[in-house]
Coordinates of C-alpha atoms in Angstrom, one line a residue:
X1 CA 0.0 0.0 0.0
X2 CA 1.4 3.4 -0.9
X3 CA 2.1 6.1 1.6
X4 CA -0.8 8.2 0.2
X5 CA -3.2 5.3 0.5
X6 CA -2.1 4.6 4.1
X7 CA -2.5 8.2 5.1
X8 CA -6.0 8.3 3.5
X9 CA -6.9 5.2 5.4
X10 CA -5.8 6.8 8.7
X11 CA -7.8 9.9 7.9
X12 CA -10.9 8.0 7.0
X13 CA -10.7 5.6 10.0
X14 CA -10.5 8.4 12.6
X15 CA -13.5 8.3 14.9
X16 CA -15.3 11.7 14.9
X17 CA -15.5 13.5 18.2
X18 CA -18.2 16.0 18.9
X19 CA -17.2 19.6 18.4
X20 CA -18.0 20.6 21.9
X21 CA -15.9 17.8 23.2
X22 CA -13.0 18.9 21.0
X23 CA -13.1 22.4 22.6
X24 CA -13.4 20.9 26.1
X25 CA -10.3 18.6 25.6
X26 CA -8.0 21.2 24.1
X27 CA -7.6 24.7 25.6
X28 CA -5.3 25.7 22.7
X29 CA -7.8 24.7 20.0
X30 CA -8.8 28.2 19.0
X31 CA -5.2 29.3 18.7
X32 CA -4.3 26.1 16.8
X33 CA -7.1 26.5 14.2
X34 CA -7.2 30.2 13.5
X35 CA -5.0 32.2 11.2
X36 CA -4.7 36.0 10.7
X37 CA -3.3 37.3 7.5
X38 CA -3.7 40.2 5.1
X39 CA -6.6 41.8 7.0
X40 CA -8.5 38.5 7.2
X41 CA -9.1 36.3 10.3
X42 CA -9.8 32.6 9.5
X43 CA -11.5 30.4 12.2
X44 CA -11.6 26.7 11.5
X45 CA -12.1 25.7 15.1
X46 CA -15.7 24.8 14.6
X47 CA -14.7 21.9 12.3
X48 CA -13.8 18.4 13.3
X49 CA -10.1 18.7 12.6
X50 CA -8.0 17.7 15.7
X51 CA -4.3 17.4 16.3
X52 CA -4.1 13.8 14.9
X53 CA -6.1 14.7 11.8
X54 CA -3.9 17.8 11.2
X55 CA -0.8 15.6 11.5
X56 CA -2.2 13.1 9.0
X57 CA -3.3 15.8 6.5
X58 CA 0.1 17.5 6.8
X59 CA 1.8 14.2 6.1
X60 CA -0.6 13.7 3.1
X61 CA 0.5 17.1 1.8
X62 CA 4.1 16.0 1.9
X63 CA 3.3 12.6 0.3
X64 CA 1.4 14.4 -2.5
X65 CA 4.3 16.9 -2.9
X66 CA 2.1 19.9 -2.3
X67 CA 5.2 22.0 -1.8
X68 CA 6.7 20.9 -5.2
X69 CA 3.4 21.5 -7.0
X70 CA 3.1 24.9 -5.4
X71 CA 6.6 25.8 -6.4
X72 CA 6.0 24.7 -9.9
X73 CA 2.9 26.9 -10.0
X74 CA 4.8 29.9 -8.8
X75 CA 7.7 29.2 -11.2
X76 CA 5.5 29.2 -14.3
X77 CA 6.0 25.6 -15.1
X78 CA 3.4 23.7 -17.2
X79 CA 1.2 22.7 -14.3
X80 CA -1.8 22.4 -16.7
X81 CA -0.6 19.1 -18.0
X82 CA -3.6 18.3 -20.2
X83 CA -3.1 21.5 -22.2
X84 CA 0.7 21.7 -21.8
X85 CA 0.9 25.2 -20.4
X86 CA 1.5 27.1 -17.2
X87 CA -1.2 28.8 -15.0
X88 CA 0.2 32.3 -14.6
X89 CA -2.5 34.3 -12.9
X90 CA -0.1 35.0 -10.0
X91 CA 2.3 36.7 -12.4
X92 CA -0.4 39.3 -12.9
X93 CA 0.2 40.3 -9.3
X94 CA 4.0 40.1 -9.3
X95 CA 4.5 36.5 -8.3
X96 CA 6.0 34.1 -10.8
X97 CA 8.6 33.7 -13.6
X98 CA 10.5 37.0 -14.1
X99 CA 9.6 37.2 -17.9
X100 CA 6.0 36.5 -17.1
X101 CA 5.9 39.2 -14.4
X102 CA 7.6 41.6 -16.8
X103 CA 5.0 40.9 -19.5
X104 CA 2.1 41.3 -17.0
X105 CA 3.5 44.7 -15.9
X106 CA 3.8 45.8 -19.5
X107 CA 0.2 44.8 -20.2
X108 CA -1.0 46.5 -17.1
X109 CA 0.7 49.7 -18.2
X110 CA -1.0 49.4 -21.6
X111 CA -4.3 49.1 -19.8
X112 CA -3.5 52.1 -17.6
X113 CA -2.6 54.2 -20.7
X114 CA -6.0 53.4 -22.2
X115 CA -7.8 54.3 -19.0
X116 CA -5.8 57.5 -18.7
X117 CA -6.9 58.3 -22.3
X118 CA -10.5 57.6 -21.6
X119 CA -10.5 59.7 -18.4
X120 CA -8.9 62.5 -20.5
X121 CA -11.9 62.3 -22.9
X122 CA -10.2 60.6 -25.9
X123 CA -13.3 58.6 -26.5
X124 CA -15.7 61.4 -25.7
X125 CA -17.8 61.6 -22.6
X126 CA -18.4 58.2 -21.0
X127 CA -21.2 57.7 -18.4
X128 CA -21.9 54.0 -18.8
X129 CA -19.9 50.8 -19.1
X130 CA -21.5 47.8 -20.7
X131 CA -19.3 44.7 -20.0
X132 CA -20.0 41.7 -22.2
X133 CA -18.4 38.3 -21.2
X134 CA -19.3 35.0 -19.7
X135 CA -17.8 32.7 -17.0
X136 CA -14.6 34.1 -15.6
X137 CA -14.7 37.0 -18.1
X138 CA -17.8 38.3 -16.3
X139 CA -18.0 36.8 -12.8
X140 CA -14.8 38.4 -11.4
X141 CA -15.4 42.0 -12.7
X142 CA -19.1 41.8 -11.7
X143 CA -18.3 40.7 -8.2
X144 CA -15.5 43.2 -7.5
X145 CA -17.3 46.2 -8.9
X146 CA -20.5 45.3 -7.1
X147 CA -18.6 44.8 -3.8
X148 CA -16.4 48.0 -4.0
X149 CA -18.2 50.4 -6.3
X150 CA -21.3 51.2 -4.4
X151 CA -20.5 54.7 -3.1
X152 CA -20.5 57.5 -5.7
X153 CA -19.7 55.3 -8.7
X154 CA -17.8 57.1 -11.5
X155 CA -19.9 55.2 -14.1
X156 CA -23.0 53.2 -14.4
X157 CA -21.8 49.6 -14.9
X158 CA -23.8 46.6 -16.3
X159 CA -22.2 43.2 -16.7
X160 CA -24.1 41.0 -19.2
X161 CA -23.2 37.3 -19.5
X162 CA -26.4 35.5 -20.4
X163 CA -27.1 35.0 -24.1
X164 CA -30.8 35.5 -23.3
X165 CA -31.7 38.7 -25.0
X166 CA -33.6 39.8 -21.9
X167 CA -30.3 40.3 -20.2
X168 CA -29.4 43.0 -22.7
X169 CA -32.7 44.8 -22.5
X170 CA -32.0 46.4 -19.1
X171 CA -28.8 48.3 -20.0
X172 CA -30.2 49.0 -23.5
X173 CA -33.1 50.7 -21.9
X174 CA -31.2 52.5 -19.1
X175 CA -28.0 53.6 -21.0
X176 CA -27.6 56.4 -23.5
X177 CA -25.7 54.8 -26.5
X178 CA -23.8 58.0 -27.1
X179 CA -22.2 57.9 -23.7
X180 CA -21.7 54.1 -23.4
X181 CA -18.4 52.3 -23.6
X182 CA -18.8 48.6 -24.5
X183 CA -16.2 46.2 -23.2
X184 CA -16.1 42.8 -24.9
X185 CA -14.2 40.2 -22.8
X186 CA -13.4 36.8 -24.4
X187 CA -10.2 34.9 -24.1
X188 CA -10.6 33.4 -27.6
X189 CA -12.9 36.1 -29.0
X190 CA -15.0 33.3 -30.3
X191 CA -17.2 32.6 -27.3
X192 CA -20.6 32.1 -28.9
X193 CA -22.7 33.8 -26.2
X194 CA -20.4 36.8 -25.8
X195 CA -20.0 37.3 -29.6
X196 CA -23.8 37.2 -30.2
X197 CA -24.3 39.7 -27.4
X198 CA -21.6 41.8 -29.0
X199 CA -23.2 41.7 -32.4
X200 CA -26.6 42.7 -30.9
X201 CA -24.8 45.6 -29.1
X202 CA -23.3 46.8 -32.4
X203 CA -26.8 46.9 -33.8
X204 CA -28.2 48.8 -30.8
X205 CA -25.5 51.4 -31.3
X206 CA -26.2 51.7 -35.0
X207 CA -30.0 51.9 -34.4
X208 CA -29.3 54.9 -32.1
X209 CA -27.4 56.7 -34.9
X210 CA -23.9 56.0 -33.8
X211 CA -21.9 56.2 -37.0
X212 CA -18.9 54.2 -35.8
X213 CA -20.2 51.7 -33.2
X214 CA -16.8 50.0 -33.0
X215 CA -15.3 53.3 -31.8
X216 CA -17.3 52.8 -28.6
X217 CA -15.7 49.4 -28.0
X218 CA -12.8 47.9 -26.1
X219 CA -11.7 44.3 -26.4
X220 CA -10.1 42.1 -23.6
X221 CA -8.7 38.9 -25.1
X222 CA -5.8 36.5 -25.5
X223 CA -6.3 36.6 -29.3
X224 CA -5.9 40.3 -30.3
X225 CA -6.1 39.6 -34.1
X226 CA -9.6 38.3 -33.8
X227 CA -10.7 41.4 -31.9
X228 CA -9.2 43.6 -34.7
X229 CA -10.9 41.4 -37.3
X230 CA -14.2 42.1 -35.5
X231 CA -13.7 45.8 -36.0
X232 CA -12.1 47.1 -32.9
X233 CA -9.0 49.4 -33.3
X234 CA -5.8 47.8 -32.1
X235 CA -5.2 50.7 -29.7
X236 CA -8.3 49.6 -27.8
X237 CA -7.5 45.9 -27.7
X238 CA -6.0 44.9 -24.3
X239 CA -4.3 41.4 -24.5
X240 CA -3.6 39.0 -21.8
X241 CA -1.5 35.8 -21.9
X242 CA -2.9 32.4 -22.9
X243 CA -1.5 31.1 -19.7
X244 CA -4.1 33.1 -17.6
X245 CA -7.2 31.0 -17.3
X246 CA -10.7 32.5 -17.5
X247 CA -11.7 32.0 -13.9
X248 CA -8.3 33.3 -12.7
X249 CA -8.3 36.3 -15.0
X250 CA -9.6 39.3 -13.2
X251 CA -6.0 40.3 -12.3
X252 CA -5.2 40.7 -16.0
X253 CA -6.8 43.0 -18.6
X254 CA -10.1 41.2 -17.8
X255 CA -9.9 43.6 -14.8
X256 CA -10.1 46.6 -17.1
X257 CA -13.7 47.6 -16.0
X258 CA -12.6 47.2 -12.4
X259 CA -9.7 49.6 -12.9
X260 CA -11.8 52.0 -14.9
X261 CA -14.9 52.0 -12.6
X262 CA -13.0 52.0 -9.3
X263 CA -9.8 53.8 -10.3
X264 CA -6.3 52.6 -11.0
X265 CA -5.2 52.9 -7.3
X266 CA -8.0 50.5 -6.3
X267 CA -6.9 48.0 -8.9
X268 CA -3.3 48.1 -7.7
X269 CA -4.4 47.6 -4.1
X270 CA -6.5 44.6 -5.3
X271 CA -3.4 43.1 -6.8
X272 CA -1.3 43.9 -3.7
X273 CA -3.8 42.2 -1.4
X274 CA -3.7 39.1 -3.6
X275 CA 0.1 39.1 -3.6
X276 CA 0.1 39.2 0.2
X277 CA -2.0 36.0 0.2
X278 CA 0.3 34.5 -2.4
X279 CA 3.3 35.1 -0.1
X280 CA 1.4 33.5 2.8
X281 CA 0.4 30.5 0.8
X282 CA 4.0 30.1 -0.4
X283 CA 5.8 30.5 2.9
X284 CA 3.5 29.4 5.8
X285 CA 3.8 25.9 7.3
X286 CA 0.9 23.6 6.3
X287 CA -1.0 23.9 9.7
X288 CA -0.5 27.7 9.8
X289 CA -1.5 28.2 6.1
X290 CA -5.1 29.4 5.7
X291 CA -5.7 28.0 2.1
X292 CA -4.1 24.7 3.1
X293 CA -6.1 24.4 6.3
X294 CA -9.3 25.2 4.4
X295 CA -8.4 22.4 2.0
X296 CA -7.9 20.0 4.9
X297 CA -11.4 20.9 6.1
X298 CA -12.9 20.4 2.6
X299 CA -11.3 17.0 2.2
X300 CA -12.2 15.8 5.6
X301 CA -15.9 16.3 5.0
X302 CA -16.0 15.2 1.3
X303 CA -13.8 12.1 1.8
X304 CA -14.7 10.9 5.3
X305 CA -18.1 12.2 6.1
X306 CA -19.8 12.0 2.7
X307 CA -20.6 15.7 2.5
X308 CA -21.6 16.5 -1.1
X309 CA -22.1 20.3 -0.7
X310 CA -20.5 23.3 1.0
X311 CA -22.6 26.3 1.8
X312 CA -21.1 29.8 1.8
X313 CA -23.0 32.6 3.5
X314 CA -21.8 36.2 3.0
X315 CA -23.0 38.3 6.0
X316 CA -22.5 41.5 4.0
X317 CA -24.6 42.7 1.2
X318 CA -21.5 43.8 -0.7
X319 CA -20.4 40.2 -1.0
X320 CA -23.7 39.0 -2.4
X321 CA -22.0 37.6 -5.5
X322 CA -19.4 35.6 -3.7
X323 CA -21.2 32.3 -4.0
X324 CA -21.7 32.5 -7.8
X325 CA -18.1 33.5 -8.1
X326 CA -16.9 30.5 -6.1
X327 CA -19.2 28.1 -7.9
X328 CA -17.2 28.6 -11.1
X329 CA -13.8 28.8 -9.4
X330 CA -14.2 25.6 -7.4
X331 CA -16.5 23.4 -9.4
X332 CA -15.0 24.2 -12.8
X333 CA -11.5 23.7 -11.4
X334 CA -12.0 20.6 -9.3
X335 CA -15.2 18.9 -10.7
X336 CA -13.2 16.2 -12.4
X337 CA -13.7 12.5 -12.8
X338 CA -11.6 10.3 -10.5
X339 CA -12.1 7.5 -7.9
X340 CA -12.5 9.9 -5.0
X341 CA -15.1 12.6 -4.3
X342 CA -13.8 15.9 -5.8
X343 CA -15.2 19.4 -5.4
X344 CA -18.3 19.7 -3.3
X345 CA -21.3 21.4 -4.8
X346 CA -20.9 25.0 -3.7
X347 CA -24.0 27.0 -2.9
X348 CA -25.0 29.8 -0.6
X349 CA -26.7 33.0 0.0
X350 CA -26.6 36.4 1.8
X351 CA -26.8 37.1 5.5
X352 CA -30.0 37.0 7.3
X353 CA -31.9 36.4 4.1
X354 CA -30.5 32.9 4.0
X355 CA -31.4 32.3 7.6
X356 CA -35.0 32.6 6.7
X357 CA -34.7 30.4 3.7
X358 CA -32.4 27.5 4.1
X359 CA -31.0 27.3 7.7
X360 CA -33.9 25.1 8.8
X361 CA -32.2 22.3 6.8
X362 CA -28.7 23.1 8.2
X363 CA -29.9 22.9 11.8
X364 CA -32.3 20.0 11.7
X365 CA -32.1 18.3 8.3
X366 CA -30.5 15.0 7.6
X367 CA -27.8 16.3 5.3
X368 CA -24.4 17.1 6.6
X369 CA -23.5 20.5 5.1
X370 CA -20.3 22.2 6.2
X371 CA -21.1 26.0 6.3
X372 CA -18.8 28.9 5.7
X373 CA -19.6 32.3 7.1
X374 CA -17.9 35.4 5.6
X375 CA -18.4 38.7 7.5
X376 CA -16.9 42.2 7.7
X377 CA -16.1 43.7 11.0
X378 CA -16.4 47.3 9.8
X379 CA -19.8 48.4 8.6
X380 CA -20.2 49.4 4.9
X381 CA -23.1 51.8 5.5
X382 CA -23.8 55.0 7.3
X383 CA -27.1 54.0 9.0
X384 CA -27.7 53.3 12.6
X385 CA -24.9 51.0 13.9
X386 CA -27.6 48.6 15.1
X387 CA -27.9 47.3 11.5
X388 CA -24.4 46.1 11.4
X389 CA -24.3 44.9 14.9
X390 CA -27.4 42.7 14.4
X391 CA -25.9 41.4 11.1
X392 CA -22.7 40.3 12.9
X393 CA -24.6 38.9 15.9
X394 CA -26.7 36.7 13.7
X395 CA -23.6 35.5 11.8
X396 CA -21.7 34.5 14.9
X397 CA -24.9 33.0 16.6
X398 CA -25.5 30.7 13.7
X399 CA -22.1 29.2 13.9
X400 CA -22.5 28.7 17.6
X401 CA -26.0 27.2 17.3
X402 CA -24.9 24.8 14.5
X403 CA -22.1 23.5 16.8
X404 CA -23.8 23.3 20.2
X405 CA -27.4 22.5 19.2
X406 CA -30.1 22.3 21.9
X407 CA -31.5 19.3 23.7
X408 CA -35.3 18.8 23.9
X409 CA -37.6 15.9 24.5
X410 CA -39.8 17.3 21.8
X411 CA -38.3 16.1 18.5
X412 CA -39.6 19.1 16.7
X413 CA -37.6 21.4 18.9
X414 CA -34.5 19.2 19.2
X415 CA -31.3 20.6 17.6
X416 CA -28.7 17.8 17.3
X417 CA -25.8 20.3 17.0
X418 CA -22.3 19.1 16.0
X419 CA -22.8 20.7 12.6
X420 CA -19.5 22.2 11.3
X421 CA -18.7 25.7 10.2
X422 CA -15.8 28.0 9.3
X423 CA -15.8 31.7 9.6
X424 CA -13.8 34.3 7.7
X425 CA -13.9 37.7 9.3
X426 CA -12.6 40.6 7.2
X427 CA -11.5 43.6 9.1
X428 CA -12.4 46.2 6.5
X429 CA -13.8 45.5 3.0
X430 CA -11.4 47.4 0.7
X431 CA -9.6 46.5 -2.5
X432 CA -6.6 44.9 -0.6
X433 CA -8.7 42.7 1.6
X434 CA -10.9 41.6 -1.2
X435 CA -7.9 40.8 -3.3
X436 CA -6.5 38.7 -0.4
X437 CA -9.9 36.9 0.0
X438 CA -10.1 36.0 -3.7
X439 CA -6.4 34.8 -3.7
X440 CA -7.2 32.7 -0.7
X441 CA -10.0 30.9 -2.5
X442 CA -7.7 30.4 -5.6
X443 CA -5.0 28.8 -3.4
X444 CA -7.5 26.7 -1.5
X445 CA -8.8 25.4 -4.8
X446 CA -5.3 24.5 -5.9
X447 CA -4.4 22.9 -2.6
X448 CA -7.5 20.7 -2.9
X449 CA -6.5 19.7 -6.4
X450 CA -2.9 18.9 -5.5
X451 CA -3.9 16.8 -2.5
X452 CA -6.3 14.8 -4.8
X453 CA -4.0 14.6 -7.7
X454 CA -6.1 16.4 -10.3
X455 CA -5.5 19.3 -12.7
X456 CA -7.6 22.3 -11.7
X457 CA -6.7 24.4 -14.8
X458 CA -8.6 22.7 -17.6
X459 CA -12.4 22.5 -18.1
X460 CA -13.2 20.0 -20.8
X461 CA -16.4 19.2 -19.1
X462 CA -18.1 22.3 -20.4
X463 CA -17.5 21.5 -24.0
X464 CA -19.9 18.5 -24.8
X465 CA -23.1 20.4 -24.3
X466 CA -21.8 23.4 -26.3
X467 CA -20.7 21.0 -29.1
X468 CA -24.2 19.6 -29.3
X469 CA -25.7 23.1 -29.2
X470 CA -23.6 24.2 -32.1
X471 CA -24.6 21.1 -34.1
X472 CA -28.3 21.8 -33.4
X473 CA -28.0 25.4 -34.4
X474 CA -26.2 24.4 -37.6
X475 CA -29.0 21.9 -38.3
X476 CA -26.5 19.1 -38.9
X477 CA -28.4 16.2 -40.5
X478 CA -26.1 13.5 -39.1
X479 CA -26.8 14.6 -35.5
X480 CA -28.2 11.6 -33.5
X481 CA -30.3 13.0 -30.8
X482 CA -32.4 11.2 -28.2
X483 CA -36.2 11.3 -28.6
X484 CA -36.7 13.7 -25.7
X485 CA -34.3 16.3 -27.0
X486 CA -35.6 15.9 -30.5
X487 CA -39.2 16.5 -29.3
X488 CA -38.2 19.6 -27.4
X489 CA -36.5 21.0 -30.5
X490 CA -39.5 20.4 -32.6
X491 CA -41.8 21.9 -30.1
X492 CA -39.8 25.1 -29.4
X493 CA -37.7 25.7 -32.4

């Protein structure tokens, strides 16, 4: 039996101890299972990890060469084996192979020059930004701008990803075409949904009397030639390297709308916060390393307790798009076929809203669902402080209640407790702390993949359905469809 198999056997055979008993038996538990880094406080103490499990997971990390895989990632080696290329999103924030870091800096300066020109009026007066993309080309910018751009925004920003024409109707109705900058974000500049939305936007501009609709457009892509062929002037095409994956791309020129809407200083602080978490992931020992500890928690519940989902609850309205962002990051990265459970299904909600919707199941349902609470210590509003106090009190109380439960002879009022949760407390939600948070989730995803022995940087699983959709759209006669799908096509199309 291999060392890895022996370690997994030890982890899987460990008898679980109730959370309250773990606290009672170890006065140092809180210190052992909390980490403070880059303005974030991570509390994993309400999970079932104990000293023995930590030792076993740390040994597993060594057996799986997590350090070597991490070093290869930072060095810009071809860690994406199935596609034969590196994964260099960290070079965008100054961490990686020197040539890649230099290229990232040069492309950032190109982006800044375009932003300076726009702010100086080179493209006329801009009041609105319409960002077209899908997946990582949309989720990252949408999340960051929504989180940080709420007070006195410089521009109205709409991010449209859905190919459903209804998604375009909102900004088309609200925005004045004359003052709208259209940003088309597509790594390949062939993404079907994005390009159809782009064509419809060109028509919207033309219908409004804009003589040169392409003069209102900026392209963000790893294939600049295709953007130029589409009609966008080369000076308004912002490239990024092929080695930057879509769901890891907001640090590159895909972050252009972030830098334009929030300001260049905010974009730089976002990068600096992420770089701080990069350094922590690279240098901290396994059991003091927030992304690695989080991966240990994930793997304990998926591998030994049969947990198929993980719930993420943002106790701050500004983080309302966190769960959708993480769904792509984690499930597209680690939802791969292998003989072990891989990524849990990530789902979640926002603050007290979720309490009144799904927490009944968390407290008394039959499913084991590890919960993750994300909160911000400093309020993001100027209302009565009671609002934020009640928000935080509810967040902390839910974690406590899940763990301790409540005994009752009435089965309807009995809470079994021993339900695990983690908490991430952000001191202040600003660009640096948000950058650190997002980098934490990236490294957690990578650590999970490394410990399981899978490649988190490809996504072939999204292709099959798209291939069939293209064949249906092209009316390919040789297409062999099942009777149900054929009937649906005949009924609706």
